[in-house]
Tab-separated table of C-alpha atoms in Angstrom:
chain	number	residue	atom	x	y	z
A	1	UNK	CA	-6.786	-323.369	-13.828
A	2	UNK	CA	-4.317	-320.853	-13.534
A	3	UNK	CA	-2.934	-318.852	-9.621
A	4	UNK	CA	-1.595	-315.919	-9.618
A	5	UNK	CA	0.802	-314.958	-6.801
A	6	UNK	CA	1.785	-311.524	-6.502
A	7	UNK	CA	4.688	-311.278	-3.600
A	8	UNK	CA	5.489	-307.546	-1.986
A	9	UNK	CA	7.713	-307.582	1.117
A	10	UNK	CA	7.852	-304.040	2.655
A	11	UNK	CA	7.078	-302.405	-0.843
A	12	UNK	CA	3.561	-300.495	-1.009
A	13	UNK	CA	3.955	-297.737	-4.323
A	14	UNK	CA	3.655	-300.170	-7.271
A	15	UNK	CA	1.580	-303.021	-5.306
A	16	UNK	CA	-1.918	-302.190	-6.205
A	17	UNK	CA	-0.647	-301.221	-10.598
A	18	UNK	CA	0.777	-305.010	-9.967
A	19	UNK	CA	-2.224	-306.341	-9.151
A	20	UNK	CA	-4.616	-304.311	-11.511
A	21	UNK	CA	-2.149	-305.818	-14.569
A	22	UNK	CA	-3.234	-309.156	-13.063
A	23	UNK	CA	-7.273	-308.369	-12.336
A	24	UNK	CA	-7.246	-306.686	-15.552
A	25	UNK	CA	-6.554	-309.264	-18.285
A	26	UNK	CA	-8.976	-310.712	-21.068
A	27	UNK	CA	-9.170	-314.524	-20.063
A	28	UNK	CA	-12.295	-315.179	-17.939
A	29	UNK	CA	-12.448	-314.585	-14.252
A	30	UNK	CA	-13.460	-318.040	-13.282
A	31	UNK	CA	-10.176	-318.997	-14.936
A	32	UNK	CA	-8.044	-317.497	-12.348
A	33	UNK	CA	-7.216	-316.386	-9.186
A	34	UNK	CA	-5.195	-313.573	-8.021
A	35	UNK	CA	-3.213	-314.425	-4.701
A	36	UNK	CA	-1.193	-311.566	-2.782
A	37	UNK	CA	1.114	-312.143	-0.269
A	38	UNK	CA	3.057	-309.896	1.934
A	39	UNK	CA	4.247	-308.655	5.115
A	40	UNK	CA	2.176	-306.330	5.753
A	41	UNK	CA	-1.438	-304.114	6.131
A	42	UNK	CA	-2.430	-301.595	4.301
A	43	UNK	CA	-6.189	-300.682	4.250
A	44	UNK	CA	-6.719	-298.672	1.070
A	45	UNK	CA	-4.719	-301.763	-1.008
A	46	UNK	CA	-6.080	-304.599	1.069
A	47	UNK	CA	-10.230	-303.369	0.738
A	48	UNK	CA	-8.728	-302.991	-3.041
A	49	UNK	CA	-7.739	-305.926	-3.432
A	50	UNK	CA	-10.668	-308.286	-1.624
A	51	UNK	CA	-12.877	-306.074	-3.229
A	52	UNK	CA	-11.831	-307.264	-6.679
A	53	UNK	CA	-12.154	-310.568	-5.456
A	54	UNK	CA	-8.261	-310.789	-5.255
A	55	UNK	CA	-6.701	-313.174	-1.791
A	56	UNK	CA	-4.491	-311.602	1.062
A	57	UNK	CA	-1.726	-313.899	2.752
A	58	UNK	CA	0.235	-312.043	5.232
A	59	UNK	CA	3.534	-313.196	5.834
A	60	UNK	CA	6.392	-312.244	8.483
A	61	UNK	CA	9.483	-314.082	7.055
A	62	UNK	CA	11.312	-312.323	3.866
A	63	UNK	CA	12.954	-314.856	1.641
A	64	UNK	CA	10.910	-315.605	-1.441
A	65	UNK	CA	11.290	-318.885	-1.087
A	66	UNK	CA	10.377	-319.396	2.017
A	67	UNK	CA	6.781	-317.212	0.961
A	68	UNK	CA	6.595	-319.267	-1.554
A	69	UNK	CA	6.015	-322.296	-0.044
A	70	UNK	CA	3.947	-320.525	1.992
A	71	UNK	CA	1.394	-319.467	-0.397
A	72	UNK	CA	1.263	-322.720	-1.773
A	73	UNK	CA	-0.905	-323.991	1.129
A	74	UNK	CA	-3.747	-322.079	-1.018
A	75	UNK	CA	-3.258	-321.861	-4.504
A	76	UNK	CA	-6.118	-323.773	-6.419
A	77	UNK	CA	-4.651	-323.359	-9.636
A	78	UNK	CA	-2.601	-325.895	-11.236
A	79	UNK	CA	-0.188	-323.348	-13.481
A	80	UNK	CA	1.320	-320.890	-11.478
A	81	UNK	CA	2.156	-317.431	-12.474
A	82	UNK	CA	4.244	-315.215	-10.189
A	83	UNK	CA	4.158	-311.118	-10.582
A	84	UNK	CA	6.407	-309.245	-8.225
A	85	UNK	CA	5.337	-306.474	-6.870
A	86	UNK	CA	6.498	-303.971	-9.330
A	87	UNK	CA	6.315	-305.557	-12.421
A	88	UNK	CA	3.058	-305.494	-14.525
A	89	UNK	CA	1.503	-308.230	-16.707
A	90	UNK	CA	0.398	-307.061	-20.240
A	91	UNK	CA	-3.779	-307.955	-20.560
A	92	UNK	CA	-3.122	-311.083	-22.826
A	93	UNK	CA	-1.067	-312.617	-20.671
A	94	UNK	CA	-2.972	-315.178	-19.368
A	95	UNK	CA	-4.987	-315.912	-21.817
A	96	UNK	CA	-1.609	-316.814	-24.107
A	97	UNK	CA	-0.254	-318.884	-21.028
A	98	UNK	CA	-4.168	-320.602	-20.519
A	99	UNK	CA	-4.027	-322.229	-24.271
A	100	UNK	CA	-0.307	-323.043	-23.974
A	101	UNK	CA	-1.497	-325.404	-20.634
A	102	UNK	CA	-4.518	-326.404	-22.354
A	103	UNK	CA	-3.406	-327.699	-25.140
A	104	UNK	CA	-0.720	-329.114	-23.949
A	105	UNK	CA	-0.753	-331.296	-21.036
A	106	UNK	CA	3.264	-332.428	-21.245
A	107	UNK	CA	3.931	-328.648	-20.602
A	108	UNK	CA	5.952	-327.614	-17.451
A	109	UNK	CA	7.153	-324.630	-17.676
A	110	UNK	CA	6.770	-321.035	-19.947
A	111	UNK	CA	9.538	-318.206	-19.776
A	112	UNK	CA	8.091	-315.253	-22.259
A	113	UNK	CA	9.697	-312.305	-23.279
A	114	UNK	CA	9.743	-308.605	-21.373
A	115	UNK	CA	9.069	-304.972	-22.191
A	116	UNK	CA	11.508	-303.195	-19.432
A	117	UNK	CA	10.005	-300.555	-18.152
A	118	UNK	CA	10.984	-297.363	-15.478
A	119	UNK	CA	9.413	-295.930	-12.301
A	120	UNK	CA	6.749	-294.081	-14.671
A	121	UNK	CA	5.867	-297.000	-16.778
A	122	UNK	CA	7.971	-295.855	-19.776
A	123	UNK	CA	9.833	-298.480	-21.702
A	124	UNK	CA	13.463	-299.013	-22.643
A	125	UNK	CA	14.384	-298.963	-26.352
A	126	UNK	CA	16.914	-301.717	-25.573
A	127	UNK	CA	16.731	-304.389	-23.630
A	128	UNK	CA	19.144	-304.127	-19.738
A	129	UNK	CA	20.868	-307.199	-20.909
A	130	UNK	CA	23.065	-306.139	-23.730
A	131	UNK	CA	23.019	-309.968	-25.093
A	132	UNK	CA	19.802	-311.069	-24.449
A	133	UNK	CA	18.088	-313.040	-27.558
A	134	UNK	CA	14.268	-312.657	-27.530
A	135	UNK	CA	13.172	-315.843	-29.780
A	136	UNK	CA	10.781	-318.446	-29.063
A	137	UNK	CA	12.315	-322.072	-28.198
A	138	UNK	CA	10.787	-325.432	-27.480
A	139	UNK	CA	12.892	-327.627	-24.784
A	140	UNK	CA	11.818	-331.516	-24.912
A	141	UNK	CA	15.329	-333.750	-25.464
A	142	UNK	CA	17.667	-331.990	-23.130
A	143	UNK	CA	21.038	-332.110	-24.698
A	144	UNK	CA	23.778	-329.954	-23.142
A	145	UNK	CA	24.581	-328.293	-26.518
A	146	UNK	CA	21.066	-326.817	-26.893
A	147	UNK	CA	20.719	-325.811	-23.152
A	148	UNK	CA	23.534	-323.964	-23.354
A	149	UNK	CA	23.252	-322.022	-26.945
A	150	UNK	CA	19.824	-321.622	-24.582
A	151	UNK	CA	21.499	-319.452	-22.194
A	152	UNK	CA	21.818	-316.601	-24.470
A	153	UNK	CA	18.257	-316.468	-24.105
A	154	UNK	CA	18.844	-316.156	-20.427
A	155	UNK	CA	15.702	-318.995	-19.948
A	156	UNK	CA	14.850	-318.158	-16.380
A	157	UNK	CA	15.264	-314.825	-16.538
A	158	UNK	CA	12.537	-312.810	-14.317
A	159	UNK	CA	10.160	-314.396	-12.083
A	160	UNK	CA	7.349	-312.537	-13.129
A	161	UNK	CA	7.677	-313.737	-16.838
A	162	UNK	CA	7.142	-317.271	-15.906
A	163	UNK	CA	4.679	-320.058	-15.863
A	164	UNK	CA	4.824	-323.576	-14.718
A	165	UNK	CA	3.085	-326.450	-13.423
A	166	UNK	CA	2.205	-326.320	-9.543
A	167	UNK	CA	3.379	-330.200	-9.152
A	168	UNK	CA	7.197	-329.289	-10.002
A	169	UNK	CA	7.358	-327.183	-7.019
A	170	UNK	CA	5.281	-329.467	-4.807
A	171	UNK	CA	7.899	-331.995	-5.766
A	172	UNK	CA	11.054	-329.429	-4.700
A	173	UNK	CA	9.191	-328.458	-1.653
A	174	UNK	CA	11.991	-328.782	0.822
A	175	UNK	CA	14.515	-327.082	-1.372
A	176	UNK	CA	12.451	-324.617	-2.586
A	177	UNK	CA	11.883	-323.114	1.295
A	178	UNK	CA	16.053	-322.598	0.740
A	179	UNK	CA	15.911	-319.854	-2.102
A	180	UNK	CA	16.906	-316.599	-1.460
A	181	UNK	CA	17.973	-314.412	-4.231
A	182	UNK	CA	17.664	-316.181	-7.675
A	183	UNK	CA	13.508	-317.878	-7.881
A	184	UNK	CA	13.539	-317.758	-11.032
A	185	UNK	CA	16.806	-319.641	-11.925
A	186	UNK	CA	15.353	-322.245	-9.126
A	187	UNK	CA	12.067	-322.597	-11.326
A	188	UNK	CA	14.162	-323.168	-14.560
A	189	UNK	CA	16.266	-325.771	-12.917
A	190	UNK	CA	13.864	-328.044	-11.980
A	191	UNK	CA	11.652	-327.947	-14.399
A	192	UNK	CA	14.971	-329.255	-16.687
A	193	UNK	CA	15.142	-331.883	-14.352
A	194	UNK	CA	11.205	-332.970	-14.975
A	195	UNK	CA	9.876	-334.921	-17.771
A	196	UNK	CA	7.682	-332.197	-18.750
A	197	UNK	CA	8.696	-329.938	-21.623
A	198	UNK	CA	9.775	-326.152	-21.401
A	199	UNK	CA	8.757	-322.991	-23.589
A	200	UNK	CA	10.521	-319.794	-24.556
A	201	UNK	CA	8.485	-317.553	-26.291
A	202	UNK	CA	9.229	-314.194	-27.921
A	203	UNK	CA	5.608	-312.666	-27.061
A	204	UNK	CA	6.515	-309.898	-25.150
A	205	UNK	CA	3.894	-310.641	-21.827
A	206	UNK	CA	5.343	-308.807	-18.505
A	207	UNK	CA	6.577	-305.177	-18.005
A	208	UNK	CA	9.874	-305.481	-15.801
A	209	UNK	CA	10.205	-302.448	-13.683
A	210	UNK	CA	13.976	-300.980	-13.458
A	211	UNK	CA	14.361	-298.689	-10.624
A	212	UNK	CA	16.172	-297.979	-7.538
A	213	UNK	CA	15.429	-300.611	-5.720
A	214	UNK	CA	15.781	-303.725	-7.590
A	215	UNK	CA	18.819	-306.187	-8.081
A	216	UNK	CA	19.889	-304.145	-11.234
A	217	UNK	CA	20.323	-300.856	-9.886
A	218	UNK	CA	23.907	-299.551	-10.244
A	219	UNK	CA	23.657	-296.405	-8.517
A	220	UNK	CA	26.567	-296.473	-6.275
A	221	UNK	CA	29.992	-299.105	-6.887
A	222	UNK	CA	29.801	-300.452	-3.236
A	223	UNK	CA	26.026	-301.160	-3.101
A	224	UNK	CA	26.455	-302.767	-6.832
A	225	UNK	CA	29.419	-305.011	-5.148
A	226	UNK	CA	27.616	-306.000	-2.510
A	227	UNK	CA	24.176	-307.078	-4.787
A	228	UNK	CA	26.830	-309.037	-7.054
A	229	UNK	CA	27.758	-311.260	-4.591
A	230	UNK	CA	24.676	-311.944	-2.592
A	231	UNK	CA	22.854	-312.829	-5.483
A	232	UNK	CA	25.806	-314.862	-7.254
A	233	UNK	CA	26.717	-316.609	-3.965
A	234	UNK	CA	22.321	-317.485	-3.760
A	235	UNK	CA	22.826	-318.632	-7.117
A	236	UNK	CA	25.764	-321.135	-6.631
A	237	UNK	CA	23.964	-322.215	-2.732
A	238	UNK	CA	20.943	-323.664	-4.163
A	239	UNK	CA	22.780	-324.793	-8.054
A	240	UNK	CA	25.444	-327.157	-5.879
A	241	UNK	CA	22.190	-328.387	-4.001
A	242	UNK	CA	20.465	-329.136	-7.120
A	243	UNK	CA	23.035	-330.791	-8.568
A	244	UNK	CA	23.038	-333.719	-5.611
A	245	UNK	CA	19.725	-334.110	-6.313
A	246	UNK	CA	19.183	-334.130	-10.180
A	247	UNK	CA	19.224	-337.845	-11.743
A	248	UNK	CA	19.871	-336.767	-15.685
A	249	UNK	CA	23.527	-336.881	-16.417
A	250	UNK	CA	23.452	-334.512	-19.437
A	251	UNK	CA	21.268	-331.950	-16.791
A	252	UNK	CA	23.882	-332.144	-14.076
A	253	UNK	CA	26.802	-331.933	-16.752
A	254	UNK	CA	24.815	-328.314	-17.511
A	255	UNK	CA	24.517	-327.731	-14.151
A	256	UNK	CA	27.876	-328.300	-13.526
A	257	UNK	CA	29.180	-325.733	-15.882
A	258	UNK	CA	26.691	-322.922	-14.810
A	259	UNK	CA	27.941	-323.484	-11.272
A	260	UNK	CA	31.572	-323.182	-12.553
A	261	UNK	CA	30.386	-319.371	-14.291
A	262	UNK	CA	28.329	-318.250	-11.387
A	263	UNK	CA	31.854	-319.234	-9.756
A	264	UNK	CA	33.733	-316.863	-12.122
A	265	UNK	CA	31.206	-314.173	-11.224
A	266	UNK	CA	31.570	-314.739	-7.827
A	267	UNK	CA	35.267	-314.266	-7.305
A	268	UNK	CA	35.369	-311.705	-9.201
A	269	UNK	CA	33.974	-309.543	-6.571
A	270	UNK	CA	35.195	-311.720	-3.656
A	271	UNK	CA	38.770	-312.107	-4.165
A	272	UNK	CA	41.893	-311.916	-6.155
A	273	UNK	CA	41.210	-315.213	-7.058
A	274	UNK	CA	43.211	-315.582	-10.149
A	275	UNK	CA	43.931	-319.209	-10.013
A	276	UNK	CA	40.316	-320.271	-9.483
A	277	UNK	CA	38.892	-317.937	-12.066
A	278	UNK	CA	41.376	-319.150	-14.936
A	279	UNK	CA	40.845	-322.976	-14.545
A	280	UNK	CA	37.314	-322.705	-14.285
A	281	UNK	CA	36.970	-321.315	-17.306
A	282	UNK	CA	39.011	-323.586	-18.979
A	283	UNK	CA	37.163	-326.233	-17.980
A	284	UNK	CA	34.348	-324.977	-19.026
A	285	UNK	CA	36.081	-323.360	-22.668
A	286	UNK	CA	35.906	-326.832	-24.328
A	287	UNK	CA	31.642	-326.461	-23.771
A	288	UNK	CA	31.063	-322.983	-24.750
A	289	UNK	CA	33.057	-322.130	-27.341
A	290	UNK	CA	30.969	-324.204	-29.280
A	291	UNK	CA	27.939	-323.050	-27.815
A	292	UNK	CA	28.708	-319.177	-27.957
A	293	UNK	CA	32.629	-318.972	-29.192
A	294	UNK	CA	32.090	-314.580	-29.499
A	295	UNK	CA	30.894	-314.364	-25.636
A	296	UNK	CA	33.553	-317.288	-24.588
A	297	UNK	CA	36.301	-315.370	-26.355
A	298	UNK	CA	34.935	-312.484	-24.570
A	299	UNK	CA	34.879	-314.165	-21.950
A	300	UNK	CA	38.466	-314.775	-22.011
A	301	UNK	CA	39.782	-311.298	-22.240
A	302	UNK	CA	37.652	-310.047	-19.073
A	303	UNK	CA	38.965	-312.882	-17.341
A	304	UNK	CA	43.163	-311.885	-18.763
A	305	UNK	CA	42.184	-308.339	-17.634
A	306	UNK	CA	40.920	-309.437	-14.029
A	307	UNK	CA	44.441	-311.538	-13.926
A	308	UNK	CA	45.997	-308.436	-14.793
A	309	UNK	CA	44.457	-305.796	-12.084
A	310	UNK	CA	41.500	-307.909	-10.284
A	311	UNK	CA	40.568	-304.265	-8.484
A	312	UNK	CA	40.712	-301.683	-11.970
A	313	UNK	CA	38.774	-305.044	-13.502
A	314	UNK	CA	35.840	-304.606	-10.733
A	315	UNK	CA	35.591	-300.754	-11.119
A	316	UNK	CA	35.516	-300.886	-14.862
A	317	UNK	CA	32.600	-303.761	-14.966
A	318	UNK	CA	30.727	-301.840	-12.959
A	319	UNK	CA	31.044	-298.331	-15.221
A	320	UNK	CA	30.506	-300.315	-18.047
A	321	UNK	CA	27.764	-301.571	-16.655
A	322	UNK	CA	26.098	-298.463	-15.645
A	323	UNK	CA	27.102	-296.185	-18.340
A	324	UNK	CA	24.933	-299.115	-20.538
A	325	UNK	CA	21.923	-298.632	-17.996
A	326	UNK	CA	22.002	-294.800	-18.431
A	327	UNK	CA	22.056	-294.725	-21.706
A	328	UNK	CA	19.144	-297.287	-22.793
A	329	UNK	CA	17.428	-295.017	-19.927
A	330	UNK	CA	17.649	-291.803	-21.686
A	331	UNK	CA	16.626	-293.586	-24.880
């Protein structure tokens, strides 16, 4: 019923914890499978891992899309769960995200919440997104309103914390061999654009490693710079592509608004793009500050200080930013 796809690429330390979270959970074997795929051999983790009746795919390319599709050619389940590599699923994890399927055959997709956790399994008081919302939400009638009081919720956040229906990424095949940086926004997106209904849950299912090499490591200005805008320019690439092919008006109206902050993000690491910045956001102020009016209005006075000094702006984001990370770390 259910595939699991665990994805390394050049990462060995944390594989084989990864795919123990997965082997070890309390739903019944002949429930699941566990599929691993990465580029490359490792004998102690691969006789591991086909000795716990676990699959190896080895793969040479590095995009996760691109393995993605990939791996597809031999999943047998028809709900997908994806673990990276050094993130951990919590034992009742797939039995939760079994019923939810079961019982509901109109169900698409399943974002549930996430312990974050450091390089020795310890976990954060606080959560690394200082206005995250862990509640539990049930998406059927897409209006723009709720999608984007949504966002608070961050919906797609972390691939590793979601579930969803193997025929929705059949369907984006060809686009789906595309994404580079943001999966999990990619597997939120589409499954808005499906007639199947979406879940946010506030069970706390996946442990979300934070260390030095993922995309939220801030330990030098430059390197967190250069992560901003390879992952915010992946993020607008496949959005704009989306967007031509969506149908739903009220789904590319969203769509058309998150494209228009990912901008914002964007330029504010590119360029002194003052012009650009300002009228995007207030085209998109009308929207949100009904949505969320305290993050629009705050919003608005990051944007006035980037207008102000684009270059002090960038520098103080980023020490704000990492003086937050430090000190849920010491917590």
């Amino acid at each position: 019923f259910i595939s699991v796809i665990i994805t390394a690429y050049n990462r060995k330390q944390y594989l084989l914890n990864a795919f123990k979270s997965a082997y070890n959970q309390t739903l019944s074997k002949d429930k699941y499978e566990i599929i691993v795929t990465k580029n490359f051999k490792d004998n102690n983790i691969d006789t591991f891992i086909k000795g716990h009746g676990g699959k190896l795919v080895f793969f040479k390319q590095g995009t996760t899309g691109a393995q993605w599709t990939d791996v597809l050619k031999y999943v047998k389940g028809e709900v997908l769960c994806f673990l990276d590599d050094d993130d951990l699923f919590l034992k009742q994890k797939l039995a939760i995200i079994y019923k939810l399927f079961e019982e509901n055959d109109e169900l698409g997709y399943v974002n549930n919440a996430r312990y974050y956790i450091d390089e020795n399994n310890r976990r954060f008081v606080k959560s690394v997104n200082k206005f995250e919302k862990i509640e539990s939400a049930f998406i059927e009638q897409r209006s723009l309103l709720k999608l984007l009081l949504l966002d608070i919720r961050v919906p797609w956040s972390n691939a590793s914390s979601i579930s969803i229906k193997k025929s929705l990424l059949i369907k984006y095949f060809n686009q789906l061999k595309k994404v580079t940086y943001t999966p999990d926004l990619f597997l939120y997106l589409i499954s808005l654009d499906s007639k199947l209904s979406l879940m946010l849950t506030g069970k706390k299912l996946t442990q979300y490693r934070i260390h030095s090499s993922t995309s939220v490591s801030f330990n030098l200005y430059e390197n967190f710079k250069e992560t901003a805008l390879k992952m915010t320019y992946a993020d607008l690439k496949i959005s704009k592509e989306l967007y031509k092919s969506f149908k739903s008006t009220e789904i590319k109206k969203y769509l058309k608004i998150h494209i228009r902050e990912k901008s914002i993000d964007y330029l504010f690491y590119k360029c002194n793009c003052r012009k650009t910045v300002l009228l995007n956001y207030i085209k998109n102020l009308p929207y949100l500050i009904i949505a969320r009016p305290k993050l629009t209005l705050l919003s608005g006075l990051q944007i006035l200080f980037y207008i102000i000094a684009p270059e002090k702006f960038r520098r103080f984001n980023y020490m704000r930013i990492k003086n937050y990370l430090l000190q849920i770390k010491s917590n």
